[in-house]
XYZ file of C-alpha atoms in Angstrom:
214
model
C 20.054 9.502 -50.137
C 22.751 6.876 -49.957
C 24.798 5.053 -52.590
C 26.070 1.629 -51.471
C 25.783 2.747 -47.827
C 27.420 6.130 -48.442
C 25.618 9.449 -47.913
C 25.387 11.486 -50.996
C 27.331 14.683 -51.181
C 25.404 17.970 -51.916
C 26.507 17.981 -55.485
C 25.418 14.357 -55.908
C 22.105 15.323 -54.395
C 21.747 18.062 -56.948
C 22.632 15.655 -59.808
C 19.814 13.241 -58.656
C 17.437 16.325 -58.366
C 18.046 17.297 -61.921
C 17.530 13.615 -63.160
C 14.362 13.158 -61.038
C 12.916 16.450 -62.286
C 13.124 15.333 -65.781
C 11.689 11.903 -64.868
C 8.716 13.361 -63.010
C 9.909 11.763 -59.750
C 10.572 14.711 -57.521
C 8.085 13.249 -55.012
C 10.992 10.882 -54.066
C 13.154 13.812 -52.980
C 10.695 15.884 -50.966
C 11.893 14.653 -47.460
C 15.507 15.286 -48.436
C 14.701 18.799 -49.798
C 12.617 19.750 -46.761
C 15.399 18.564 -44.486
C 18.009 20.567 -46.396
C 15.898 23.710 -46.492
C 15.274 23.596 -42.735
C 18.876 22.737 -41.940
C 20.420 25.344 -44.285
C 18.075 28.351 -44.380
C 20.998 30.496 -45.391
C 21.048 28.668 -48.769
C 17.963 29.762 -50.586
C 18.551 27.322 -53.472
C 17.259 24.509 -51.230
C 14.012 26.382 -50.606
C 13.637 27.252 -54.225
C 14.175 23.574 -55.209
C 11.592 22.503 -52.632
C 9.066 24.996 -53.994
C 9.551 23.533 -57.483
C 9.246 19.982 -56.080
C 6.006 20.853 -54.524
C 4.590 22.512 -57.513
C 5.673 19.548 -59.771
C 3.799 17.155 -57.299
C 0.676 19.411 -57.496
C 1.003 20.772 -53.940
C 0.456 24.358 -54.877
C -0.242 25.814 -51.475
C 2.990 24.353 -50.181
C 4.883 25.712 -53.227
C 3.448 29.150 -52.535
C 4.472 29.000 -48.909
C 8.084 28.166 -49.832
C 8.271 31.228 -52.178
C 6.765 33.380 -49.427
C 9.234 32.094 -46.915
C 12.241 33.325 -48.799
C 13.834 36.587 -47.568
C 11.992 39.664 -48.832
C 15.080 41.038 -50.730
C 13.779 41.585 -54.149
C 15.410 38.189 -54.956
C 18.616 40.038 -54.992
C 20.818 37.014 -54.319
C 24.564 37.275 -54.674
C 26.031 36.067 -58.014
C 27.666 32.879 -56.586
C 27.395 29.191 -57.534
C 23.984 29.038 -55.816
C 22.466 31.883 -57.865
C 21.109 29.944 -60.856
C 19.929 27.093 -58.527
C 17.752 29.707 -56.832
C 16.405 31.921 -59.559
C 15.757 29.253 -62.262
C 13.253 27.021 -60.096
C 11.852 30.240 -58.626
C 11.226 31.638 -62.167
C 9.282 28.384 -63.039
C 7.269 28.375 -59.890
C 6.231 32.005 -59.789
C 5.339 31.835 -63.485
C 3.259 28.711 -63.051
C 1.585 30.257 -59.992
C 0.932 33.444 -61.900
C 2.738 35.545 -59.281
C 3.087 38.672 -61.347
C 4.721 40.743 -58.621
C 7.563 38.176 -58.086
C 7.826 37.508 -61.802
C 8.356 41.278 -62.517
C 11.340 41.348 -60.141
C 12.853 38.106 -61.400
C 12.424 39.101 -65.007
C 14.445 42.221 -64.478
C 17.156 40.143 -62.739
C 17.339 37.548 -65.517
C 16.734 39.519 -68.700
C 20.330 40.720 -69.109
C 21.471 37.051 -69.300
C 18.645 35.738 -71.497
C 21.099 34.695 -74.194
C 23.282 32.710 -71.926
C 23.113 29.086 -71.031
C 22.326 28.049 -67.507
C 24.861 25.754 -65.684
C 24.372 24.823 -62.082
C 26.999 23.781 -59.470
C 30.114 23.891 -61.702
C 28.139 22.386 -64.623
C 26.959 19.349 -62.624
C 23.561 20.047 -64.265
C 22.317 22.439 -66.921
C 18.753 23.500 -67.843
C 19.780 25.020 -71.232
C 19.152 28.617 -72.252
C 18.092 31.196 -69.678
C 15.829 32.443 -72.426
C 13.243 29.841 -71.562
C 12.819 31.065 -68.043
C 12.844 34.738 -69.208
C 10.124 33.766 -71.658
C 8.025 32.091 -68.931
C 8.380 35.260 -66.768
C 7.542 37.658 -69.695
C 4.498 35.532 -70.480
C 3.375 35.651 -66.895
C 3.515 39.481 -67.187
C 1.570 39.422 -70.464
C 4.662 40.704 -72.356
C 3.876 38.535 -75.297
C 6.371 39.878 -77.874
C 9.248 39.726 -75.344
C 8.133 36.154 -74.380
C 8.105 35.050 -77.965
C 11.470 36.480 -78.647
C 12.872 34.800 -75.633
C 11.452 31.364 -76.558
C 12.598 31.689 -80.121
C 16.215 32.374 -79.043
C 16.006 29.716 -76.329
C 14.839 26.970 -78.733
C 17.636 27.894 -81.188
C 20.286 27.841 -78.489
C 19.069 24.535 -77.033
C 19.015 22.894 -80.448
C 22.605 24.087 -80.980
C 23.672 22.653 -77.640
C 21.884 19.265 -78.268
C 20.106 19.874 -74.984
C 17.115 17.602 -75.667
C 15.393 17.919 -72.230
C 15.677 21.644 -72.424
C 14.204 21.603 -75.968
C 11.142 19.740 -74.651
C 10.714 22.201 -71.793
C 11.049 25.230 -74.057
C 8.539 23.883 -76.507
C 6.051 23.267 -73.717
C 6.416 26.673 -72.167
C 6.242 28.442 -75.569
C 3.097 26.452 -76.435
C 1.477 27.440 -73.159
C 2.302 31.099 -73.888
C 0.735 30.863 -77.378
C -2.433 29.331 -76.007
C -2.658 32.135 -73.305
C -2.118 34.830 -75.904
C -4.657 33.325 -78.388
C -3.734 35.565 -81.317
C -4.400 34.450 -84.865
C -2.179 31.411 -85.643
C -1.274 30.816 -82.106
C -3.439 27.707 -81.732
C -1.756 26.086 -84.766
C 1.689 27.108 -83.494
C 0.970 25.702 -80.177
C -0.144 22.364 -81.718
C 3.065 22.029 -83.643
C 5.167 22.685 -80.524
C 3.067 20.303 -78.403
C 3.353 17.515 -81.061
C 7.131 17.864 -81.380
C 7.651 18.316 -77.583
C 5.555 15.368 -76.629
C 7.291 13.043 -79.127
C 10.673 14.044 -77.714
C 9.510 13.811 -74.124
C 8.294 10.274 -74.783
C 11.648 9.249 -76.254
C 13.422 10.721 -73.190
C 11.110 9.278 -70.559
C 10.154 12.802 -69.304
C 6.948 11.662 -67.598
C 6.144 15.066 -65.934
C 6.519 16.937 -69.223
C 4.157 14.329 -70.978
C 1.495 15.237 -68.377
C 2.023 18.876 -68.863
C 1.594 18.671 -72.502
C -1.881 17.281 -72.019
């Protein structure tokens, strides 16, 4: 939490969070995220980030508890600089936890911006196209055609942006959706996405994504 004896600023902490998430090292930030969530309960982005860190470190009950601890407001957060830092990790966590109730609410919040690119904290970090997260939510809801459309658009946007980590994550989420749907041709499509995504993840050192491709 310090650099050469200096305490990190909140924006610097978020930058480290983005890097560690791609490296599969969010376990190193759990204490910081817990402290921030407890000290600043009025900032839901900290609790959402903590929920994702718990999920990514296979602490599913703790991740569920963080989602449940957020204010029951239909995830109707104000559209300020914290918004994307709240709804993006929440979308990932509730999709992976198969929380269909929360996914339905978040999907309606995010679907209008599916064709936009996410940028957090004045572009300190970006996770690429919102379409990936809309695709995950739609897949959680069993809305397969909507999910596939979102993933198709998200992958195209992330490739245009040259957002390689986002490309990896989109391929992995899309492959998971195809395996869940299990329509004719889906298994072959998933294998192609997994092969390409795993190769890119290995080049980028995305340890957590490599695990999730298995």
